[in-house]
Each structure stands twice: as C-alpha cells, then as structure tokens.
Short mmCIF file of C-alpha atoms in Angstrom, two decimals:
data_model
loop_
_atom_site.label_atom_id
_atom_site.label_comp_id
_atom_site.label_asym_id
_atom_site.label_seq_id
_atom_site.Cartn_x
_atom_site.Cartn_y
_atom_site.Cartn_z
CA MET A 1 -30.84 36.08 26.98
CA GLN A 2 -32.90 35.61 30.13
CA ILE A 3 -30.51 35.59 33.10
CA GLY A 4 -31.34 34.05 36.46
CA PHE A 5 -29.04 35.34 39.20
CA ILE A 6 -28.58 33.67 42.61
CA GLY A 7 -26.62 35.40 45.37
CA LEU A 8 -26.99 39.16 45.94
CA GLY A 9 -24.11 39.95 48.27
CA ASN A 10 -21.51 42.67 47.79
CA MET A 11 -20.37 41.21 44.46
CA GLY A 12 -23.63 39.79 43.12
CA SER A 13 -25.68 42.93 43.63
CA GLY A 14 -23.13 45.00 41.72
CA MET A 15 -23.09 42.52 38.85
CA VAL A 16 -26.88 42.48 38.57
CA ALA A 17 -27.02 46.29 38.60
CA ASN A 18 -24.62 46.45 35.66
CA LEU A 19 -26.46 43.73 33.74
CA LEU A 20 -29.67 45.76 34.11
CA LYS A 21 -27.91 48.92 32.92
CA LYS A 22 -26.81 47.03 29.80
CA GLY A 23 -30.40 46.01 29.07
CA PHE A 24 -30.33 42.35 30.12
CA ASP A 25 -33.48 40.69 31.41
CA VAL A 26 -32.53 39.50 34.91
CA SER A 27 -34.49 37.57 37.51
CA VAL A 28 -32.98 37.29 40.98
CA TYR A 29 -33.07 35.19 44.13
CA ASP A 30 -31.34 35.38 47.52
CA ILE A 31 -32.07 33.76 50.86
CA GLN A 32 -32.38 37.34 52.20
CA PRO A 33 -35.10 38.91 50.02
CA ASP A 34 -34.38 42.45 51.25
CA LYS A 35 -31.10 42.36 49.32
CA ALA A 36 -33.12 42.41 46.11
CA GLU A 37 -35.18 45.52 46.82
CA ALA A 38 -32.95 48.08 45.08
CA LEU A 39 -32.40 45.73 42.13
CA ILE A 40 -36.13 45.14 41.71
CA ALA A 41 -36.61 48.91 41.70
CA ALA A 42 -33.97 49.06 38.94
CA GLY A 43 -35.80 46.51 36.79
CA ALA A 44 -34.92 43.03 38.03
CA SER A 45 -37.65 40.42 38.52
CA TRP A 46 -37.90 38.59 41.85
CA ARG A 47 -38.24 34.81 42.03
CA ASN A 48 -39.37 33.04 45.21
CA SER A 49 -37.09 30.00 45.00
CA ILE A 50 -34.10 28.42 43.27
CA PRO A 51 -36.34 26.24 41.07
CA GLU A 52 -38.21 29.35 39.91
CA VAL A 53 -35.11 31.37 39.05
CA ALA A 54 -33.45 28.42 37.31
CA GLY A 55 -36.49 27.15 35.44
CA ASP A 56 -36.95 30.06 33.03
CA ALA A 57 -33.33 31.16 32.55
CA ASP A 58 -31.09 30.76 29.53
CA VAL A 59 -28.11 31.52 31.78
CA VAL A 60 -28.08 30.80 35.52
CA MET A 61 -25.45 32.89 37.31
CA THR A 62 -24.26 32.18 40.85
CA SER A 63 -22.29 34.46 43.18
CA LEU A 64 -21.87 32.61 46.47
CA PRO A 65 -19.38 32.64 49.38
CA GLY A 66 -17.87 29.20 48.85
CA PRO A 67 -18.18 25.50 47.99
CA THR A 68 -20.67 24.65 50.77
CA GLN A 69 -23.17 27.27 49.63
CA LEU A 70 -22.59 26.40 45.98
CA GLU A 71 -23.40 22.72 46.50
CA ALA A 72 -26.54 23.66 48.44
CA VAL A 73 -27.75 25.87 45.58
CA MET A 74 -26.78 23.63 42.67
CA LEU A 75 -27.50 20.10 43.90
CA GLY A 76 -30.49 18.20 45.24
CA ASP A 77 -34.17 18.12 44.34
CA ALA A 78 -34.54 21.88 44.83
CA GLY A 79 -31.22 22.78 43.16
CA VAL A 80 -30.37 24.50 39.92
CA ILE A 81 -29.35 21.34 38.07
CA ALA A 82 -32.68 19.66 38.79
CA HIS A 83 -34.67 22.61 37.43
CA ALA A 84 -32.60 24.33 34.72
CA ARG A 85 -33.71 23.36 31.26
CA PRO A 86 -31.48 21.40 28.83
CA GLY A 87 -29.35 23.79 26.80
CA ALA A 88 -29.06 26.30 29.63
CA ILE A 89 -25.69 27.63 30.74
CA TRP A 90 -24.48 27.78 34.34
CA LEU A 91 -22.05 30.66 34.95
CA ASP A 92 -20.39 30.72 38.38
CA THR A 93 -18.52 33.86 39.43
CA GLY A 94 -17.29 32.67 42.84
CA THR A 95 -13.93 31.35 43.98
CA ASN A 96 -14.51 27.69 44.67
CA SER A 97 -12.93 24.28 45.04
CA VAL A 98 -11.72 22.72 41.79
CA GLU A 99 -13.00 19.36 43.01
CA ILE A 100 -16.49 20.69 43.77
CA MET A 101 -16.68 22.62 40.50
CA ASN A 102 -15.68 19.53 38.52
CA LYS A 103 -18.29 17.46 40.37
CA ILE A 104 -21.10 19.96 39.76
CA SER A 105 -20.19 20.60 36.13
CA ALA A 106 -20.17 16.83 35.44
CA LEU A 107 -23.65 16.47 36.93
CA ALA A 108 -24.80 19.52 34.97
CA SER A 109 -23.46 18.01 31.75
CA GLU A 110 -25.62 14.92 32.30
CA ARG A 111 -28.63 17.27 32.12
CA GLU A 112 -27.22 19.00 29.00
CA ILE A 113 -26.33 22.13 30.98
CA ASP A 114 -23.01 23.75 30.02
CA SER A 115 -20.78 25.12 32.77
CA ILE A 116 -18.51 28.16 32.84
CA ALA A 117 -16.30 29.15 35.76
CA ALA A 118 -15.58 32.87 35.85
CA PRO A 119 -14.20 33.86 39.26
CA VAL A 120 -13.97 37.61 39.60
CA SER A 121 -11.40 39.99 41.05
CA GLY A 122 -11.49 43.63 42.08
CA GLY A 123 -13.85 43.60 45.05
CA ALA A 124 -17.20 45.27 45.54
CA PRO A 125 -16.14 48.65 44.06
CA ALA A 126 -15.19 46.97 40.77
CA ALA A 127 -18.43 44.94 40.81
CA GLN A 128 -20.40 48.17 41.19
CA LYS A 129 -18.48 49.92 38.41
CA GLY A 130 -18.46 46.92 36.06
CA THR A 131 -14.66 46.92 35.93
CA MET A 132 -13.83 43.53 37.41
CA SER A 133 -11.17 41.19 36.13
CA MET A 134 -12.58 37.76 35.24
CA TYR A 135 -10.76 34.47 34.69
CA VAL A 136 -12.94 32.30 32.50
CA GLY A 137 -12.77 28.55 31.99
CA GLY A 138 -14.99 26.10 30.13
CA ASN A 139 -15.99 25.19 26.61
CA GLU A 140 -14.84 27.96 24.26
CA ALA A 141 -18.03 27.91 22.19
CA THR A 142 -20.03 28.38 25.38
CA PHE A 143 -17.71 31.20 26.43
CA ASP A 144 -18.42 32.93 23.10
CA LYS A 145 -22.17 32.69 23.76
CA ILE A 146 -21.97 34.48 27.11
CA LYS A 147 -19.14 36.90 26.34
CA GLY A 148 -21.57 39.82 26.17
CA ILE A 149 -22.70 39.07 29.72
CA LEU A 150 -19.11 39.03 30.94
CA GLU A 151 -18.32 42.30 29.18
CA ALA A 152 -21.30 43.92 30.93
CA ILE A 153 -19.82 43.21 34.37
CA GLY A 154 -16.06 43.14 33.79
CA SER A 155 -13.47 45.14 31.88
CA GLN A 156 -10.67 42.57 31.75
CA ILE A 157 -11.81 39.14 30.53
CA TYR A 158 -9.21 36.36 30.41
CA TYR A 159 -10.24 33.10 28.75
CA VAL A 160 -7.83 30.51 30.19
CA GLY A 161 -9.10 27.24 28.70
CA PRO A 162 -10.55 24.32 30.70
CA LEU A 163 -12.87 25.10 33.59
CA PRO A 164 -10.39 24.19 36.39
CA HIS A 165 -7.79 26.61 35.00
CA ALA A 166 -10.02 29.58 35.79
CA ILE A 167 -10.36 28.55 39.42
CA LEU A 168 -6.65 27.79 39.75
CA SER A 169 -5.75 31.16 38.26
CA LYS A 170 -7.94 33.08 40.71
CA LEU A 171 -6.77 31.10 43.74
CA LEU A 172 -3.10 31.60 42.90
CA ILE A 173 -3.58 35.33 42.37
CA ASN A 174 -5.33 35.60 45.73
CA TYR A 175 -2.54 33.56 47.33
CA LEU A 176 0.01 36.10 46.14
CA CYS A 177 -2.16 38.97 47.39
CA PHE A 178 -2.48 37.46 50.88
CA ILE A 179 1.24 36.72 51.18
CA ASN A 180 2.05 40.24 50.07
CA THR A 181 -0.44 41.71 52.54
CA LYS A 182 1.07 39.79 55.46
CA ALA A 183 4.62 40.69 54.38
CA LEU A 184 3.73 44.39 54.21
CA GLY A 185 2.33 44.23 57.72
CA GLU A 186 5.57 42.72 59.00
CA VAL A 187 7.74 45.26 57.14
CA LEU A 188 5.76 48.22 58.48
CA SER A 189 5.82 46.82 62.00
CA LEU A 190 9.59 46.34 61.99
CA GLY A 191 10.13 49.73 60.37
CA GLN A 192 8.00 51.45 62.97
CA GLU A 193 9.82 49.69 65.84
CA ALA A 194 13.07 50.98 64.35
CA GLY A 195 11.70 54.53 64.20
CA ILE A 196 10.83 54.82 60.49
CA ASP A 197 7.64 56.75 59.77
CA PRO A 198 5.09 54.30 58.25
CA LYS A 199 3.88 56.82 55.66
CA GLN A 200 7.41 57.57 54.53
CA LEU A 201 8.20 53.85 54.37
CA THR A 202 5.05 53.31 52.32
CA ASN A 203 6.16 55.97 49.83
CA MET A 204 9.55 54.29 49.53
CA ILE A 205 7.98 50.84 49.10
CA GLN A 206 5.76 52.17 46.33
CA ALA A 207 8.77 53.63 44.55
CA GLY A 208 10.95 50.54 44.91
CA SER A 209 11.22 46.92 43.84
CA GLY A 210 8.99 45.73 46.70
CA SER A 211 5.89 47.53 45.48
CA SER A 212 2.65 45.73 44.66
CA TRP A 213 -1.06 46.25 44.11
CA VAL A 214 -1.63 46.06 47.87
CA ALA A 215 1.12 48.61 48.56
CA GLU A 216 -0.14 51.03 45.92
CA LYS A 217 -3.93 50.66 46.18
CA LEU A 218 -4.64 49.67 49.79
CA LEU A 219 -1.79 50.67 52.05
CA PRO A 220 -2.33 54.46 52.06
CA SER A 221 -5.95 54.13 53.18
CA ILE A 222 -5.05 51.43 55.72
CA LEU A 223 -2.57 53.82 57.32
CA GLU A 224 -5.39 56.38 57.56
CA GLY A 225 -7.44 53.91 59.58
CA ASN A 226 -9.58 52.52 56.76
CA PRO A 227 -9.25 48.70 56.72
CA GLY A 228 -9.92 48.60 53.00
CA PRO A 229 -11.94 46.09 50.96
CA ALA A 230 -15.04 44.32 52.23
CA PHE A 231 -13.38 41.04 51.20
CA THR A 232 -13.45 39.28 54.55
CA LEU A 233 -10.99 37.25 56.58
CA ASN A 234 -13.37 34.29 56.33
CA LEU A 235 -13.24 34.41 52.53
CA ALA A 236 -9.47 34.85 52.52
CA HIS A 237 -9.07 31.88 54.86
CA LYS A 238 -11.30 29.77 52.60
CA ASP A 239 -9.27 30.68 49.50
CA ALA A 240 -5.90 30.15 51.20
CA CYS A 241 -6.95 26.70 52.39
CA LEU A 242 -8.18 25.78 48.91
CA VAL A 243 -4.71 26.67 47.61
CA ASN A 244 -3.17 24.52 50.33
CA GLU A 245 -5.37 21.59 49.27
CA LEU A 246 -4.22 22.04 45.67
CA ASN A 247 -0.60 22.19 46.83
CA GLN A 248 -1.07 18.79 48.46
CA THR A 249 -3.00 17.35 45.51
CA PHE A 250 -0.38 18.34 42.94
CA LYS A 251 2.51 17.68 45.35
CA THR A 252 4.02 21.07 44.56
CA SER A 253 6.23 23.13 46.83
CA LEU A 254 4.25 26.19 47.93
CA GLU A 255 6.20 26.70 51.12
CA PHE A 256 3.84 29.26 52.65
CA SER A 257 0.45 27.73 51.84
CA GLU A 258 -0.08 25.85 55.10
CA ARG A 259 1.29 28.69 57.22
CA LEU A 260 -0.95 31.18 55.41
CA CYS A 261 -4.02 29.14 56.37
CA GLU A 262 -2.88 29.22 59.99
CA VAL A 263 -2.28 32.98 59.94
CA LEU A 264 -5.69 33.69 58.46
CA GLN A 265 -7.40 31.36 60.93
CA GLN A 266 -5.66 33.22 63.75
CA ALA A 267 -6.78 36.55 62.28
CA CYS A 268 -10.38 35.29 62.07
CA THR A 269 -10.25 34.25 65.72
CA THR A 270 -8.57 37.46 66.86
CA TYR A 271 -10.50 40.08 64.88
CA GLY A 272 -13.61 38.27 63.63
CA GLY A 273 -14.05 36.55 60.29
CA ASP A 274 -16.33 39.30 59.01
CA LYS A 275 -13.53 41.90 59.14
CA SER A 276 -11.48 42.94 56.09
CA PHE A 277 -8.74 40.52 55.11
CA THR A 278 -6.22 43.35 55.54
CA ARG A 279 -6.52 42.90 59.33
CA MET A 280 -4.06 40.02 58.90
CA MET A 281 -1.41 42.74 58.75
CA ASP A 282 -2.00 43.45 62.45
CA LEU A 283 -0.95 40.02 63.73
#
C-alpha cells in the first residue's frame, strides 16, 4: 500500500519511521517541511501539499493536535477528502471530537473514502519504538485491510467496533490518567507538608492499592526533576474538555469532568500550555 502521512510531530514522525522500517512506501507532508528531513533521509517521499500527498495514496494517515487542525486538513477545496481517490482509506491517529470525526467520516463516505479512527496511547517514546496502544473503530473489513499498518506502529491493537467507540475509549482513558495525576500531586503535597519523604511515599503508593501507571512509570522521574512525557498541558486540556462535552451530551455523571477542564486551563495559564501535562501536579 502507498501511504500518505500528514502531521510529523512527536507522534507522527515516530510512526512514519517505523512504517519505513517495515518496508512501507510512505509519502509525507507537514506545514513545517524541516520536520520531514530525517524521514526523507530514511526513505520517505516529500509532497508539497495536502492535495499531492492525498492524491496518490491508498491510505491517508493523519496525526494532528486536535479537531481544528483536522478539519483544516480534511475539508475544503485543498483538503484530503477533495483529493483522495475513491476507494482510499483515511486513518486518523489523533484524539479528536466524536462530533467532528462523525462529520468528516460522513463527508468522506460520500466520496467513497472509508474512515478508521485509531487514537494512540503511549507518548512519543512508544511512537518511536513502535509499541503504542491503539484503539481502533470503523468498518471491520476496512480494519482488516490496514491491520498490517497498525501492527507496524503499535504493539497493542484493540478493535472496539464503530468509529466513535475508539475516540470515546481513548478520551476516557486519558480522563482517568489526568485525574490520577492531579490526585497524586495532592497526595504528595499533603504528605510532604506532614513530613513524609516524597520518595518513600512514592514507594508505598506503588506497593499499595493506590498505585497506577502514573505512579509507577512517571512519578519516580518527576521527583528527580524530569517533568516526564512531551504530552502537553494544551493537549490534556483539549482532551479533558472533549470528555466534558461528552458528559453533557450523554447526560452522564462524571463529577470531575468540568473541574478537570478548569484545573488544566489554570495549569496552562500558570506554566505554559507547551509544558508537560504532569505540571498539573504542581497546582
């Protein structure tokens, strides 16, 4: 399959590198051409525009920060949908709005373009190693066609059914991660005020019922002064607010969703939205 890849940030560049290692033919495009230099040296082909990268691809992959950027890339006269050929597959790896994804996939379907949502988890290190978790939604026959692509960039592939279910799954998992991160920050702060050594408390948390992925994988390095993943406060705020929108749409009772948006907005304002999401622990 000829793959056209749009979006060469921390996640996208790692995915393209692994696709090239697995022998896929990949053309790439990003609004910042310098991001493609190492990938071109590794065998990728550069395209000068979205129409060019979409026009000759069997599978168009997108890895973009959020719904606004996704609409800009996919829609309009210079967008992917207008230039991808009938029978092509659009594979989005971002964490986006269910509403926007449904809108774009419906328009794509009118042009006989199949859509797959496959939001990824694991951060830039997993993207570079090809060990991401992926939550995949869309037509199952289409999923079967692109499974080899997914296996080249991820080690844990979960097919969850309809397209929206993939996005919901990723958003809810992120929601739990953010709540846990904030709770750990509060626990460590209170413990330290009471005179408990943070490293000792971390060891006890990891050994007890309150442990989590954040406590085990991130907390030790955070205590050493390393803020952890490049996943930013801006992205965390976007995801948390998407969960809050879903909470309102489905009239469910996620008690912390609105407050989480507020906390992350405050963290963005205080520390800068480009900082690691773990800085929310410092509030």
